CSV table of C-alpha atoms in Angstrom, one decimal:
chain,number,residue,atom,x,y,z
A,1,MET,CA,66.3,-87.3,-26.2
A,2,LYS,CA,64.3,-89.6,-28.4
A,3,ARG,CA,60.9,-91.0,-27.3
A,4,ALA,CA,59.5,-94.5,-27.8
A,5,THR,CA,56.0,-95.8,-27.0
A,6,ILE,CA,56.1,-98.8,-24.7
A,7,ASN,CA,53.7,-101.7,-25.3
A,8,ILE,CA,53.0,-103.4,-21.9
A,9,ALA,CA,51.2,-106.7,-22.4
A,10,VAL,CA,50.9,-107.3,-18.6
A,11,PRO,CA,49.5,-104.5,-16.5
A,12,TYR,CA,52.1,-102.9,-14.2
A,13,LYS,CA,51.1,-101.1,-11.1
A,14,VAL,CA,52.9,-98.2,-9.4
A,15,SER,CA,52.0,-97.0,-5.9
A,16,VAL,CA,52.0,-93.2,-6.0
A,17,ILE,CA,52.1,-90.8,-3.0
A,18,PRO,CA,50.0,-87.6,-3.3
A,19,THR,CA,52.2,-84.8,-2.2
A,20,SER,CA,50.6,-81.5,-3.3
A,21,MET,CA,47.3,-79.9,-4.2
A,22,ARG,CA,46.8,-76.8,-6.4
A,23,TYR,CA,43.5,-75.0,-6.1
A,24,SER,CA,41.8,-71.9,-7.3
A,25,LEU,CA,38.4,-70.3,-6.6
A,26,LYS,CA,36.0,-71.3,-9.3
A,27,ARG,CA,32.8,-69.8,-7.9
A,28,ASP,CA,32.8,-67.1,-5.2
A,29,MET,CA,30.6,-67.3,-2.1
A,30,PHE,CA,27.0,-68.3,-2.6
A,31,GLU,CA,24.2,-69.3,-0.2
A,32,LEU,CA,22.4,-72.6,-0.2
A,33,GLU,CA,19.7,-73.2,2.4
A,34,GLY,CA,21.1,-70.4,4.6
A,35,GLU,CA,24.7,-71.7,4.5
A,36,LYS,CA,27.6,-70.1,2.7
A,37,PHE,CA,29.7,-72.0,0.2
A,38,CYS,CA,32.1,-71.5,-2.6
A,39,GLU,CA,33.5,-73.8,-5.3
A,40,ILE,CA,37.2,-74.6,-5.8
A,41,GLN,CA,38.9,-76.2,-8.7
A,42,PHE,CA,41.6,-78.5,-7.6
A,43,GLU,CA,44.4,-80.7,-8.9
A,44,ILE,CA,46.1,-83.3,-6.6
A,45,LEU,CA,49.7,-84.1,-7.7
A,46,CYS,CA,52.1,-86.9,-6.9
A,47,GLU,CA,55.8,-86.1,-6.7
A,48,LYS,CA,56.8,-89.5,-5.2
A,49,TYR,CA,56.2,-93.2,-5.7
A,50,ILE,CA,57.0,-96.4,-4.0
A,51,LYS,CA,59.4,-98.8,-5.7
A,52,MET,CA,60.8,-102.1,-4.7
A,53,VAL,CA,64.6,-102.2,-4.3
A,54,PRO,CA,67.0,-104.9,-3.1
A,55,LYS,CA,67.5,-104.8,0.6
A,56,LEU,CA,71.1,-104.2,1.6
A,57,ASP,CA,72.9,-105.7,4.6
A,58,PRO,CA,73.8,-102.7,6.8
A,59,GLU,CA,77.2,-104.1,7.7
A,60,THR,CA,78.4,-105.2,4.3
A,61,GLY,CA,76.3,-103.1,1.9
A,62,ALA,CA,75.7,-106.3,-0.1
A,63,PRO,CA,72.2,-107.3,-1.2
A,64,VAL,CA,70.4,-109.6,1.2
A,65,LEU,CA,69.6,-112.9,-0.5
A,66,LYS,CA,66.9,-115.5,0.2
A,67,SER,CA,66.9,-118.8,-1.8
A,68,GLY,CA,69.5,-117.2,-4.0
A,69,LYS,CA,67.3,-114.2,-4.9
A,70,PRO,CA,67.5,-110.6,-3.6
A,71,VAL,CA,65.1,-109.7,-0.8
A,72,LEU,CA,63.1,-106.6,-1.9
A,73,GLU,CA,62.0,-103.7,0.3
A,74,GLU,CA,60.0,-100.5,-0.4
A,75,SER,CA,61.7,-97.3,-1.2
A,76,ILE,CA,60.2,-93.9,-1.8
A,77,ALA,CA,61.5,-92.3,-5.1
A,78,ASP,CA,60.8,-89.0,-6.8
A,79,PHE,CA,59.1,-88.6,-10.1
A,80,ALA,CA,61.0,-86.4,-12.6
A,81,THR,CA,57.8,-84.5,-13.2
A,82,PRO,CA,54.7,-84.5,-10.9
A,83,VAL,CA,52.0,-86.8,-11.9
A,84,ASN,CA,48.3,-85.8,-11.9
A,85,PHE,CA,46.6,-87.9,-9.3
A,86,ASP,CA,43.1,-86.3,-9.5
A,87,ASN,CA,41.4,-83.1,-10.5
A,88,GLY,CA,38.0,-81.6,-10.4
A,89,SER,CA,35.9,-79.1,-8.6
A,90,LYS,CA,34.4,-79.3,-5.1
A,91,VAL,CA,31.9,-77.2,-3.2
A,92,ILE,CA,33.3,-76.4,0.2
A,93,PRO,CA,32.1,-74.2,3.1
A,94,PHE,CA,33.1,-70.6,2.5
A,95,GLY,CA,34.4,-70.5,6.1
A,96,LEU,CA,37.0,-73.1,5.2
A,97,TYR,CA,38.1,-71.1,2.2
A,98,LEU,CA,38.5,-68.0,4.4
A,99,LEU,CA,40.4,-70.1,7.0
A,100,ILE,CA,42.8,-71.3,4.3
A,101,GLU,CA,43.4,-67.7,3.1
A,102,GLN,CA,43.9,-66.5,6.6
A,103,TYR,CA,46.5,-69.2,7.2
A,104,ARG,CA,48.3,-68.2,4.0
A,105,ALA,CA,48.5,-64.6,5.3
A,106,THR,CA,49.6,-65.4,8.9
A,107,LYS,CA,51.0,-69.0,9.0
A,108,GLN,CA,49.5,-69.5,12.5
A,109,ALA,CA,49.8,-73.2,13.5
A,110,GLU,CA,46.4,-73.3,15.2
A,111,LEU,CA,44.8,-72.2,11.9
A,112,LEU,CA,46.5,-75.1,10.1
A,113,GLU,CA,45.1,-77.5,12.8
A,114,ALA,CA,41.6,-76.1,12.2
A,115,ILE,CA,42.0,-76.5,8.4
A,116,ASN,CA,43.0,-80.1,8.8
A,117,GLU,CA,40.1,-80.7,11.1
A,118,ALA,CA,37.7,-79.2,8.6
A,119,LEU,CA,39.3,-81.2,5.7
A,120,GLN,CA,38.1,-84.5,7.4
A,121,GLY,CA,34.7,-83.7,5.8
A,122,PHE,CA,36.4,-83.1,2.4
A,123,GLY,CA,35.2,-86.4,1.0
A,124,PHE,CA,36.0,-87.8,-2.4
A,125,GLU,CA,34.1,-90.3,-4.5
A,126,GLY,CA,34.7,-93.4,-6.6
A,127,SER,CA,38.2,-94.8,-6.5
A,128,LEU,CA,39.3,-91.9,-4.1
A,129,ALA,CA,36.6,-92.7,-1.6
A,130,ASP,CA,39.1,-93.7,1.1
A,131,PHE,CA,41.5,-90.8,0.4
A,132,ARG,CA,41.8,-88.3,3.3
A,133,LEU,CA,43.3,-84.9,2.6
A,134,SER,CA,45.6,-83.4,5.2
A,135,VAL,CA,47.9,-80.4,4.7
A,136,THR,CA,51.2,-79.3,6.2
A,137,ASP,CA,51.4,-75.9,4.6
A,138,VAL,CA,49.5,-73.6,2.2
A,139,GLU,CA,51.4,-71.2,0.0
């Protein structure tokens, strides 16, 4: 397949949906003011995005029109390749890291609940300030 560079004169926005996070231990346990921490390197990926598609009439399957134009609705679509949403490193409580590793080994639901509760303090900065991380599984 050939590749062409696209020149977009008007900015185009795509709403992406973060779906996965890869992480690795960057710095093992260390103490700071009597508390135990570690540092992880992470990468948040988006495998899905929201696109606008013509709304279809459920009875006829035909596009719904308003003033002669199709009515659009949101639809979730898959990227062909995951898109990097954010990456960096973060210092986290060492207990949280151990909790994640314990969940990976046992898959106990109550551990996953505890992880998500602890992740509420996993704050981001800048444009990701309102982003809240929550997980459904850890492999």
